[in-house]
XYZ file of C-alpha atoms in Angstrom:
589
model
C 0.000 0.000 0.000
C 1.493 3.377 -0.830
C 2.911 5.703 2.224
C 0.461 8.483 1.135
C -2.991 6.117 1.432
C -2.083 4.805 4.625
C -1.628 8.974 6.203
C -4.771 9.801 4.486
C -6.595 7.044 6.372
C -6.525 8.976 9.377
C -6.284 12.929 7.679
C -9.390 13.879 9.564
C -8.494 13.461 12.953
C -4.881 14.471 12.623
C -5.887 17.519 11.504
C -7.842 17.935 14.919
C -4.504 17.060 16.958
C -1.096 18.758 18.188
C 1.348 19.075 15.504
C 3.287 16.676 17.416
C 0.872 13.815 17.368
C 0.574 14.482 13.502
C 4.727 14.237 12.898
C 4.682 10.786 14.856
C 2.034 9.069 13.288
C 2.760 9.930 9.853
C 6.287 8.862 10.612
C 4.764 5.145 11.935
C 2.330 4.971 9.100
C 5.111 5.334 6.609
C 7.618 3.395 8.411
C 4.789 0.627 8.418
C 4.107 1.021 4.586
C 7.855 0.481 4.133
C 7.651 -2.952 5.068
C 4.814 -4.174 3.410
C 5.876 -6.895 0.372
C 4.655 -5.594 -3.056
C 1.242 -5.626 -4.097
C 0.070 -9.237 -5.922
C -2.774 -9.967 -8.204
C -5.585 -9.561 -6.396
C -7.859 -11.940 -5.483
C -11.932 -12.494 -7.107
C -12.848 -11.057 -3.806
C -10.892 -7.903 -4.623
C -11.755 -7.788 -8.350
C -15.386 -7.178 -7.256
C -13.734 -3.677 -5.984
C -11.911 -3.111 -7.831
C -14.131 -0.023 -9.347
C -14.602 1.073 -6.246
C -10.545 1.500 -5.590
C -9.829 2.888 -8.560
C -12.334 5.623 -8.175
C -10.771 6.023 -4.688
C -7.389 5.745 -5.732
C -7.488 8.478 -8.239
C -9.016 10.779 -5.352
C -5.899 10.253 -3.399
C -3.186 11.107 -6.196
C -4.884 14.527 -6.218
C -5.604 14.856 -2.854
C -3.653 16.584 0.004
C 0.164 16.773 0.670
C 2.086 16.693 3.780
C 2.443 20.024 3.467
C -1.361 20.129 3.647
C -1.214 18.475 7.416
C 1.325 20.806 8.795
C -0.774 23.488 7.911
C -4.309 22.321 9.350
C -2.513 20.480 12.674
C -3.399 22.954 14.925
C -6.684 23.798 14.151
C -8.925 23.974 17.224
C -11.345 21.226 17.935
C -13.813 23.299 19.083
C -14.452 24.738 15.287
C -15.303 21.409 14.219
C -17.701 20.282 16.994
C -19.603 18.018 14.030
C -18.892 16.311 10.772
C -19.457 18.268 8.305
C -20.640 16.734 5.266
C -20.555 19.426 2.941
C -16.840 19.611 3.397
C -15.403 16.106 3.893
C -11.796 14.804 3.584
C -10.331 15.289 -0.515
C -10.180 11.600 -0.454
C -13.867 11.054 0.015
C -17.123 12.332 -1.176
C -20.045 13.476 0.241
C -21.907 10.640 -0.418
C -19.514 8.076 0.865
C -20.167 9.591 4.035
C -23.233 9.362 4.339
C -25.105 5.709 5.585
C -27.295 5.305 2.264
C -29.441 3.497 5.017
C -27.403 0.850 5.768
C -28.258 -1.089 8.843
C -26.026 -0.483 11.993
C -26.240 -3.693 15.119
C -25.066 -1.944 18.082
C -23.836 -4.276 21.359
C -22.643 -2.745 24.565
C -20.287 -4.195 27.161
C -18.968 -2.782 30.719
C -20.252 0.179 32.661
C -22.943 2.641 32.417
C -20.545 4.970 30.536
C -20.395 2.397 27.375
C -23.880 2.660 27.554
C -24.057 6.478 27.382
C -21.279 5.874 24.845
C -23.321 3.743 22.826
C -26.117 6.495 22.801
C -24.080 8.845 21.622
C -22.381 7.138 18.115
C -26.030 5.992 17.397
C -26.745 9.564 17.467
C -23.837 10.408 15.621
C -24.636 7.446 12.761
C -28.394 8.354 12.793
C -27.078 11.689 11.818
C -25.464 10.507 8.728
C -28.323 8.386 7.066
C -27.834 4.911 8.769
C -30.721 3.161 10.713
C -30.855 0.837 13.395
C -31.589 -2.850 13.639
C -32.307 -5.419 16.470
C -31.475 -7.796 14.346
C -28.026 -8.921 13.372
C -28.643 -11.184 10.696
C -29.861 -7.676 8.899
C -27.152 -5.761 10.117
C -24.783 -4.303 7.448
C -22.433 -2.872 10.542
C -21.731 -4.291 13.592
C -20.300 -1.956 16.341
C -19.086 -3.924 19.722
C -18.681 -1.189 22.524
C -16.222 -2.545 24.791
C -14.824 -2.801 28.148
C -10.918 -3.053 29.027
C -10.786 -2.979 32.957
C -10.750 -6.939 33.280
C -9.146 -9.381 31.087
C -12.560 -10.995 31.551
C -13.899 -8.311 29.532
C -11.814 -8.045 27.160
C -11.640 -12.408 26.690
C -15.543 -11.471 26.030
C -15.072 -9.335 22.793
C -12.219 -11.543 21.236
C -15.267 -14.651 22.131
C -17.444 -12.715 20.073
C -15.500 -11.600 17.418
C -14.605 -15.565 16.862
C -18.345 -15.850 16.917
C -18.936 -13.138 14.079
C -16.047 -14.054 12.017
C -18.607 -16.941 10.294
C -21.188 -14.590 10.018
C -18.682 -12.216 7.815
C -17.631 -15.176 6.092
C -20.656 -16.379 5.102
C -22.243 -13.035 3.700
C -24.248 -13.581 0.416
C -22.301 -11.831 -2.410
C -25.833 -9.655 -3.282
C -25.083 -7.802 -0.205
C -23.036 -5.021 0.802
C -20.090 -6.157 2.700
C -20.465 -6.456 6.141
C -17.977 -4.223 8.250
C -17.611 -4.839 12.052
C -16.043 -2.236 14.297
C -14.408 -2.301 17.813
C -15.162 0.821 19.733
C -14.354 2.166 23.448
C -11.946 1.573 25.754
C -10.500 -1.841 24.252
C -9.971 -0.061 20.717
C -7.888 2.251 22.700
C -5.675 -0.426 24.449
C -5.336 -2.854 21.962
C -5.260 -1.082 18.798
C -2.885 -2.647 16.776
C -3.405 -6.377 18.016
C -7.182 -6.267 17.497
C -5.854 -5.087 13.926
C -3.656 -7.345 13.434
C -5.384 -10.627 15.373
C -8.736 -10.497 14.028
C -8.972 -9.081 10.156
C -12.204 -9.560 10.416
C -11.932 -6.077 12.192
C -12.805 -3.063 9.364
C -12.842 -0.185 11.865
C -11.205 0.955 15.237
C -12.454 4.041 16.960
C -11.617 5.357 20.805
C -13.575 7.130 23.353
C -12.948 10.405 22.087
C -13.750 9.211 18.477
C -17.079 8.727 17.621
C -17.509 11.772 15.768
C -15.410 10.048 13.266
C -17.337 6.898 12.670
C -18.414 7.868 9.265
C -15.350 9.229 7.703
C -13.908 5.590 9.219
C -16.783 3.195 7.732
C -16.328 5.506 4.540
C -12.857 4.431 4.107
C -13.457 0.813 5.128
C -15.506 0.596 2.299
C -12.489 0.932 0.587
C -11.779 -2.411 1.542
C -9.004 -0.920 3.608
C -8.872 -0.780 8.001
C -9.767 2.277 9.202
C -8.505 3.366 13.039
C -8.664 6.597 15.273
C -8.147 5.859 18.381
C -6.539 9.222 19.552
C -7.226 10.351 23.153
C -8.372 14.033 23.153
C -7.607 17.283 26.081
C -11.317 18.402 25.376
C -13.792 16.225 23.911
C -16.842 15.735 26.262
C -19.640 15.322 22.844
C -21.454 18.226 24.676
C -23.225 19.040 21.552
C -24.857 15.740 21.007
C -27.599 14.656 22.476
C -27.781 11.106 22.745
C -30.586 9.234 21.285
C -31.784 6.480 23.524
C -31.278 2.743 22.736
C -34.552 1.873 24.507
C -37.881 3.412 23.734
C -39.673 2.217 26.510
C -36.736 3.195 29.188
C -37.996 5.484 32.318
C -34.463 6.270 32.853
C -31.576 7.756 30.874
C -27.639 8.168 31.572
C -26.153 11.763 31.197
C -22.374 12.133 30.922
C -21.197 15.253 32.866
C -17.464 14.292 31.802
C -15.305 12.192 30.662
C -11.405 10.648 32.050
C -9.913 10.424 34.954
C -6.654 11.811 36.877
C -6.608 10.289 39.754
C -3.909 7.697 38.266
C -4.799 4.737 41.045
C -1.988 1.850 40.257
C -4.875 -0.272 39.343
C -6.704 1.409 37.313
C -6.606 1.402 33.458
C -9.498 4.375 32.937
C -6.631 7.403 32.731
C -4.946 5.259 29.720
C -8.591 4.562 27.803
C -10.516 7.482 28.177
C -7.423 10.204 29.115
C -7.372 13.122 30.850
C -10.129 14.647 32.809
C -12.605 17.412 31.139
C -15.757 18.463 31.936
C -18.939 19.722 30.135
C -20.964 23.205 30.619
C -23.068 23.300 33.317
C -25.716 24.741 30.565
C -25.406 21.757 27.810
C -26.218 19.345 31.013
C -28.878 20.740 32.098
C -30.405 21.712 28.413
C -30.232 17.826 28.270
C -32.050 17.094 31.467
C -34.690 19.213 30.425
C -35.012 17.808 27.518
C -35.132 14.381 28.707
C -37.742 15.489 31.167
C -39.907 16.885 28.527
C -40.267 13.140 27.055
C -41.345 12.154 30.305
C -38.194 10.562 31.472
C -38.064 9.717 35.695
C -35.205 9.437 36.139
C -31.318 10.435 34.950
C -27.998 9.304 36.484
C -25.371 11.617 36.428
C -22.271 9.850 34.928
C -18.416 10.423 35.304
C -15.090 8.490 35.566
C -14.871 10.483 38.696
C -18.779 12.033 38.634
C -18.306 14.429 41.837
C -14.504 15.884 40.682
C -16.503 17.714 37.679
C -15.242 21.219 37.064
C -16.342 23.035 34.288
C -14.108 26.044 33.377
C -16.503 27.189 30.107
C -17.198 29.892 32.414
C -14.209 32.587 32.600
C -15.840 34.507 35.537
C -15.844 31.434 37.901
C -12.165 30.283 36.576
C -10.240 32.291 39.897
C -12.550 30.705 42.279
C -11.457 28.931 45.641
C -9.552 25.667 44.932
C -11.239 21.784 45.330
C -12.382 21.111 48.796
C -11.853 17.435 49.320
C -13.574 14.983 52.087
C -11.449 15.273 55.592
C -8.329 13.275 55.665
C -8.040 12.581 51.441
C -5.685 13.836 49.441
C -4.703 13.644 45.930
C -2.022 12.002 43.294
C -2.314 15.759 41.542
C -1.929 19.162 42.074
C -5.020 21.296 43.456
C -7.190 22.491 40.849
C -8.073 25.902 41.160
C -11.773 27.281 39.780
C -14.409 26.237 37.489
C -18.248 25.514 38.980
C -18.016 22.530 40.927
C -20.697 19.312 41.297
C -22.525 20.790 43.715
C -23.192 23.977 41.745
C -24.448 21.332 38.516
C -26.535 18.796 40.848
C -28.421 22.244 42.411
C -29.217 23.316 39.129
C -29.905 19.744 37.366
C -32.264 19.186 40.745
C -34.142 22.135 39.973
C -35.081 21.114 36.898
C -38.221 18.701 37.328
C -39.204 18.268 40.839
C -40.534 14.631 39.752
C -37.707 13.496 38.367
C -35.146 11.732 40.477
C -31.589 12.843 40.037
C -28.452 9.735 40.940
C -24.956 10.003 39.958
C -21.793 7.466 39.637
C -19.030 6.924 40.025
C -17.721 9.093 42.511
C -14.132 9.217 43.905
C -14.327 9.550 48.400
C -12.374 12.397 47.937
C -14.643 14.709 46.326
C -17.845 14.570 49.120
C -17.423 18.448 50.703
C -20.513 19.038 52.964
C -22.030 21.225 50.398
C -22.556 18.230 48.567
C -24.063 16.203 51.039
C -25.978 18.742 52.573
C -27.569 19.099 49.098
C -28.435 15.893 48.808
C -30.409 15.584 51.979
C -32.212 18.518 51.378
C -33.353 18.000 47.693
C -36.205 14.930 47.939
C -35.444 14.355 44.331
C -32.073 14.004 44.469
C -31.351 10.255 45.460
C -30.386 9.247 49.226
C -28.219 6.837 47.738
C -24.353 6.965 47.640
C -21.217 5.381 45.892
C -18.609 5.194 48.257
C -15.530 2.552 46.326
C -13.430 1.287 48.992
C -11.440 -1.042 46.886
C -10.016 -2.373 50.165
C -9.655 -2.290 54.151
C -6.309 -2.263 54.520
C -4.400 1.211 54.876
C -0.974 -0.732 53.463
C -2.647 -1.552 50.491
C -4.803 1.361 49.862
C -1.422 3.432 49.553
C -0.224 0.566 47.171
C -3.451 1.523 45.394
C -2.496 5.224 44.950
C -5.963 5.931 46.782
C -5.354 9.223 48.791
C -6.536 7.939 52.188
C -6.109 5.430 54.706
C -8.665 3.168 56.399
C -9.627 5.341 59.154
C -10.191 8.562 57.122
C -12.631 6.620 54.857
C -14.111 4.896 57.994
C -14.718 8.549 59.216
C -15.733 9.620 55.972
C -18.901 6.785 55.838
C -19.813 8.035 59.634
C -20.052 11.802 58.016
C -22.311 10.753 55.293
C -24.501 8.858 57.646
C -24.795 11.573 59.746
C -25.608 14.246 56.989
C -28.109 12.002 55.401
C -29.677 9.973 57.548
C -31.226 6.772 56.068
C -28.971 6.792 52.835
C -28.156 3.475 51.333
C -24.144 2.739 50.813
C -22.763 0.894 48.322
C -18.695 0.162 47.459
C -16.393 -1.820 45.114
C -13.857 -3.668 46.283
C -10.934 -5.740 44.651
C -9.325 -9.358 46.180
C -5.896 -10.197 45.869
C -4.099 -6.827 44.709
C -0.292 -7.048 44.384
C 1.457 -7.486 47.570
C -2.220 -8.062 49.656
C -1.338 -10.461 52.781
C -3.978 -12.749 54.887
C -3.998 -9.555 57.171
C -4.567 -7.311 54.565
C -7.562 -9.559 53.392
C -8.934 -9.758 56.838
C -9.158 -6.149 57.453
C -11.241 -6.007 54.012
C -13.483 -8.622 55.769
C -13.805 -6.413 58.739
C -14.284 -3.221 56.524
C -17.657 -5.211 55.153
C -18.849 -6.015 58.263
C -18.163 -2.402 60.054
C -19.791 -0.518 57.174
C -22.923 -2.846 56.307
C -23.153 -2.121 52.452
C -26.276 -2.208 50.830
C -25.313 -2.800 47.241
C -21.652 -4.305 46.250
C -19.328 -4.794 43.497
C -16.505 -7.177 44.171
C -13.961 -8.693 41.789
C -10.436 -10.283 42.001
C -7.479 -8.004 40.799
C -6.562 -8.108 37.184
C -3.430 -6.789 36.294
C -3.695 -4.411 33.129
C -0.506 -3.320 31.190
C 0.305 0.439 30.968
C -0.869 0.769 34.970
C 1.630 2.186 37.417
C 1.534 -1.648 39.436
C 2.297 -2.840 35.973
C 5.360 -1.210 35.864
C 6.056 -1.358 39.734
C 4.400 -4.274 41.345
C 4.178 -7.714 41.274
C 0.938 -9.592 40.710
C 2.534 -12.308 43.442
C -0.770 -13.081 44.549
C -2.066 -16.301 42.889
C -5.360 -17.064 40.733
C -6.229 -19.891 43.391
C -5.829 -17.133 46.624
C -7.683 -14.299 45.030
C -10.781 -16.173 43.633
C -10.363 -17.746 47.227
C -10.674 -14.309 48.974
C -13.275 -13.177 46.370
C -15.463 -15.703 47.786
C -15.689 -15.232 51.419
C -15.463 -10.674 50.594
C -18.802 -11.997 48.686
C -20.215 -14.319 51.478
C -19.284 -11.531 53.971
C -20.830 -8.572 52.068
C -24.189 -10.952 51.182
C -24.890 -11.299 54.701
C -24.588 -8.232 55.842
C -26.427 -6.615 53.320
C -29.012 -8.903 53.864
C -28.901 -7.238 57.401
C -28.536 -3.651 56.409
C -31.890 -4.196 53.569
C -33.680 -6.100 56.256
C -34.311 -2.720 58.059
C -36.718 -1.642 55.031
C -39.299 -4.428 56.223
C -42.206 -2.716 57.551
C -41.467 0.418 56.051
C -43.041 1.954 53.370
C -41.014 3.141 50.308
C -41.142 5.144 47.018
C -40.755 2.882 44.044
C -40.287 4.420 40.028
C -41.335 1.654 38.259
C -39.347 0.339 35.324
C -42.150 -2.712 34.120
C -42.872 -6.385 34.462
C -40.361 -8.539 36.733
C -38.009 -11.488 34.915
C -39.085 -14.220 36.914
C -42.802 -13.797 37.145
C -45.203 -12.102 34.553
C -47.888 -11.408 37.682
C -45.065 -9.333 39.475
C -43.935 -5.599 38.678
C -39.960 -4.281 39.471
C -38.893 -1.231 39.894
C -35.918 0.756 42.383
C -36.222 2.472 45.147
C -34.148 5.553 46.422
C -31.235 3.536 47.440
C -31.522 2.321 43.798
C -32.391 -1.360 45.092
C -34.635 -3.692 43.086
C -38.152 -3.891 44.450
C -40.580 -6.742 43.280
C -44.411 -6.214 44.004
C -47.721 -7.638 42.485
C -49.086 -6.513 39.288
C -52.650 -5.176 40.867
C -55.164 -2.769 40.232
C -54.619 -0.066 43.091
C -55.495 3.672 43.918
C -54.233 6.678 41.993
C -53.591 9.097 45.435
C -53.177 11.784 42.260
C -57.126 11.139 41.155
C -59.363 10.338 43.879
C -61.529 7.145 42.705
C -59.514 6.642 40.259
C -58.295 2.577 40.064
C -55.581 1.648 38.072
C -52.554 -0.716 37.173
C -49.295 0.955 37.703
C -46.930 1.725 34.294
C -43.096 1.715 33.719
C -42.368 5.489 34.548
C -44.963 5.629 37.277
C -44.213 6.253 40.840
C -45.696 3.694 43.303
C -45.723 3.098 47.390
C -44.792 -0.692 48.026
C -44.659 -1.804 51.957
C -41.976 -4.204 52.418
C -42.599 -7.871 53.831
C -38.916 -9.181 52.567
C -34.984 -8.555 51.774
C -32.358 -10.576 50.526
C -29.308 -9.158 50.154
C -29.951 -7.714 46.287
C -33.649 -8.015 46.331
C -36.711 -6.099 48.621
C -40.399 -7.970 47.882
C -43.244 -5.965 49.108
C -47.145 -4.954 49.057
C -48.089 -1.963 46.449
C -50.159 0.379 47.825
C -50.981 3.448 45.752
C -49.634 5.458 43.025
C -47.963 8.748 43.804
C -45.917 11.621 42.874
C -42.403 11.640 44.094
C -43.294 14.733 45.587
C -46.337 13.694 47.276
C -44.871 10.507 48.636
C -42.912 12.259 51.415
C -45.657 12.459 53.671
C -45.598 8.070 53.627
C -41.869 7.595 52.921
C-alpha cells in the first residue's frame, strides 16, 4: 500500500490534533508502509472492488500533501464540533459519508458509561443516514462497545469476534459487505493487536472518536482498516444529544465528563478514556430538560470520577477557591483551582423537574465536601443513595493503590455521610488479591464489610492491566487460586450483611419508580427504590392518590408506594399500595 494512502486514512483526525501527534504518526504509518511486500494480483474477492478502488485511488493522487497536514494540525477542535458533510476529507465524497441506510447492530459491554457511549455514536450514525436494527442477521455494521478494565472483559469481545467471524464469512455476495467495528476503551488499548489478530476487524475508533465513525466506515468501504483511536484534552460530545437505545426506558444516563486523573496503580481508565474534562453546566442541564420533557423519571449523572466535575466554560468562575476534598483525602495531583463545581451542577440539574429523580456514579471519596451532602439531603429528588468505592480495608494496600486515604479517614468519611443524610443506602467496590495483599490485609477487608454494612456491592479479584503504574512497579505475586479464594468469602461476607442492612426496610413503606414487568414472574412488577435497590411487588389494580376514585394498574415510569414484607441481600419484595408523585410521597416515605 502506498505511504500516502495509509496517512490519508486517518487525515481527519490528525488535523484535529497537536502538531506533534501528527509528525509521529505519519512517521509510523510510513515506516509501516515500508515494510509491506509488493502488491500481488488480487484476489476475485478484490476484483469485485476493484471499481470502487480505482475511483478512490485516483481521489488520493490529487488529494492533500504533507504540506497540507502541517498546515491544518493545529486547528482547534472546538471549530469542528460536528462532521461536516458538505466539506469532507479530498479523499472522500459526500456521499460516501453518508449511511445510504445501511443497517447499523449496536452491542454494549462494561459500565454505564459504554452505555451512554453507545447512545451517543447511534446519534452520531443516525445523523449521517444509517438506521438501526435489532437484528443482526440484517445488520450491514456491527459496532461492539467494549470494556478493558478486566481481562474478563476483554476475553468477552475476542469470544465474540470468533463468533462473528462466520457470520462475515458467510455473507451472500448480493449484499453489501459487512464491516464490524471495535469501539471504546479496548480499541484504545489494543489497537494494533485487534488489527492485526482479528482481520475480520474493518474499523477501530476510541472514546474520544465517535464523531469520526463515518469518515472511518467511509474508508473501510475501501476495503481498507480504518482506526482513530486518539485520546483528546477536550472532547466531552457536549453538543450531542444522545438518542436512547430503549424506547420504553424510564431512565436515561447523562455524561457530565469524561477521564480520569486520579492515576490509582490499578486502574486502566486514565490510559482509555485520558485526561479529565468536563462539560458546561448549561449543555447538562439543556439535556435534562429535555429528557424530562419526554417524560423521562429518572437520569444518572455519569463520570469516571462524577463528583470531581469542574467546568471552566465559564471565565468569571475560573479564579474561584480551589477543590475542597472529604477530611483526611488527598490527591495524586496538584489542586485544581476554579471552574463551577458538582454541587453547583446537581443544584441546578435538581431544579429542573421536581418529579424526576436525580443519581450520579461513580464518585471518587475524595470529592464529598458538605455542600454536597448537605444538598443531597435537602433535595427529595435528588437520590439518598451513595457510591462510596473502597477497593479495600487495609491502609498498606490502599497506599499501594495510589488511593489518597487510609482506612480510618474513609471509615470517618462513611460516619459523616450517615450523619448528613440519615437513612442513605451505601454501596462500594472492592478488589481481592491486589499485588502485595497479605492474609492480614484480606482480613481487614473482611472487617471493613462487616463495620460498614453495604447495601449494594461490586466485588472482583485483581486483574493486572498493562500500561498501569503496578504494571510497571508491582508484582501480581498473589495467585489465581488465593484471590478467587478471597473473592469468595469478601462476597459471602458482604451478602450477609447486606441482607442485614436491607432487612431494616421491612415494615417500612417506600417510594418505588417503576421500570415494568419482573423477569421471573409475569404477575409481578420491578422497579428501584431511592437507594436504587430492586423492588418486586404484584401486578394489581390499586389507587391513583393523584385522582381520587380513580383505580388503576401501575406503568413503567410511574411512581408507586410498596410496603416491604422481605430482603435478601440484592432483592426487597413488598405490598403496592398506591400510586404517587415523588413529591407527594414524602408524607408516607
Amino acid at each position: 500500500m502506498h505511504p500516502l494512502r495509509r496517512v490519508l486514512r486517518a487525515h481527519r483526525c490528525l488535523r484535529w490534533r497537536p502538531l506533534a501527534s501528527v509528525s509521529w504518526l505519519l512517521l509510523r504509518t510510513c515506516r509501516a508502509s515500508c515494510n509491506l511486500s509488493s502488491t500481488t494480483c488480487p484476489s476475485p474477492e478484490r476484483q469485485q472492488e476493484h471499481g470502487v478502488q480505482k475511483d478512490f485511488s485516483s481521489r488520493l493522487a490529487t488529494g492533500p500533501t504533507f504540506q497540507h497536514f502541517l498546515r491544518n494540525a493545529s486547528v482547534p477542535q472546538e471549530n469542528l464540533s460536528s462532521l461536516d458533510v458538505e466539506d469532507p476529507p479530498p479523499y472522500l465524497t459526500v456521499d460516501q459519508l453518508l449511511g445510504r441506510q445501511r443497517k447499523v447492530y449496536l452491542e454494549t459491554y462494561g459500565c454505564q458509561m459504554n452505555v451512554n457511549d453507545t447512545e451517543i455514536a447511534w446519534s452520531i450514525l443516525q445523523k449521517s443516514g444509517y438506521l438501526r436494527t435489532n437484528n443482526l442477521q440484517e445488520a450491514d455494521v456491527i459496532l461492539l462497545v467494549t470494556c478493558s478494565i478486566r481481562e474478563k472483559a476483554e476475553q468477552t469481545i475476542w469470544n465474540r469476534l470468533h463468533q462473528l467471524r462466520a457470520l462475515k464469512t458467510k455473507r451472500p455476495r448480493s449484499r453489501v459487505p459487512l464491516r464490524i467495528g471495535i469501539l471504546g476503551c479496548m480499541a484504545e488499548r489494543l489497537k494494533e493487536e485487534i488489527l492485526n489478530r482479528e482481520k475480520i476487524v474493518d474499523i477501530l475508533a476510541g472514546p474520544d472518536a465517535y464523531r469520526d465513525l463515518p469518515r472511518l466506515l467511509a474508508v473501510a468501504e475501501s476495503g481498507q482498516q480504518a482506526a482513530n483511536v486518539l485520546l483528546s484534552l477536550d472532547e466531552t460530545y457536549a453538543d450531542i444529544m444522545p438518542v436512547q437505545t430503549s424506547p420504553s426506558a424510564t431512565s436515561a444516563f447523562v455524561s457530565i465528563m469524561r477521564g480520569c486523573d486520579n492515576m490509582c496503580s490499578y486502574c486502566i481508565v486514565p490510559f482509555t478514556r485520558g485526561r479529565e474534562r468536563s462539560r458546561p453546566v448549561a449543555s447538562i442541564v439543556e439535556e435534562v430538560r429535555k429528557l424530562s420533557e419526554q417524560g423521562l423519571k429518572e437520569v444518572t449523572l455519569l463520570g469516571q470520577n462524577v463528583n470531581s466535575f469542574r467546568d471552566n466554560s465559564e471565565v468569571q468562575f475560573n479564579n474561584a477557591m480551589s477543590t475542597s476534598l472529604s477530611r483526611g483525602f488527598s490527591t495524586n495531583y496538584k489542586t485544581k483551582q476554579g471552574g463551577l463545581r458538582f454541587a453547583h451542577l446537581l443544584d441546578q440539574v435538581s431544579r429542573i423537574d421536581p418529579e424526576m429523580r436525580i443519581r450520579f456514579t461513580s464518585p471518587h471519596p475524595k470529592d464529598f465536601p458538605d455542600e454536597v451532602l448537605q444538598l443531597i439531603h435537602e433535595r427529595d429528588n435528588i437520590c439518598k443513595q451513595i457510591h462510596v468505592p473502597a477497593q479495600s480495608g487495609s491502609s498498606r494496600v490502599l497506599e499501594a493503590m495510589r488511593r489518597g486515604y487510609s482506612r480510618e479517614a474513609y471509615v470517618e468519611l462513611i460516619h459523616h455521610i450517615r450523619e448528613s443524610i440519615p437513612g442513605v443506602s451505601l454501596s462500594s467496590d472492592f478488589i481481592a488479591g491486589f499485588c502485595g495483599e497479605t492474609e492480614e490485609d484480606h482480613l481487614q477487608t473482611v472487617s471493613l464489610l462487616r463495620e460498614v454494612q453495604y447495601n449494594m456491592g461490586f466485588l472482583f479479584a485483581y486483574s493486572m492491566r498493562q500500561k498501569t503504574r503496578a504494571y510497571h512497579r508491582l508484582k501480581d505475586d498473589v495467585p489465581e487460586e488465593v484471590k478467587l479464594r478471597r473473592l469468595e468469602e469478601l462476597i459471602t461476607v458482604f451478602r450477609k450483611e447486606a441482607t442485614k442492612a436491607n432487612k431494616t426496610s421491612v415494615g417500612c413503606t417506600q417510594l418505588v419508580l417503576v421500570e415494568g414487568h419482573s423477569k421471573r414472574s409475569s404477575t409481578d412488577l420491578c422497579g428501584r427504590n431511592d437507594g436504587n435497590l430492586k423492588v418486586i411487588f404484584p401486578d394489581v389494580e390499586i389507587e391513583d392518590v393523584t385522582n381520587s376514585g380513580l383505580r388503576v394498574r401501575a406503568q413503567p415510569g410511574d411512581y408507586v408506594l410498596v410496603k416491604i414484607t422481605s430482603a435478601s441481600s440484592q432483592t426487597l419484595k413488598g405490598h403496592v399500595l398506591c400510586r404517587t408523585t415523588l413529591k407527594g410521597s414524602s408524607a408516607y416515605c
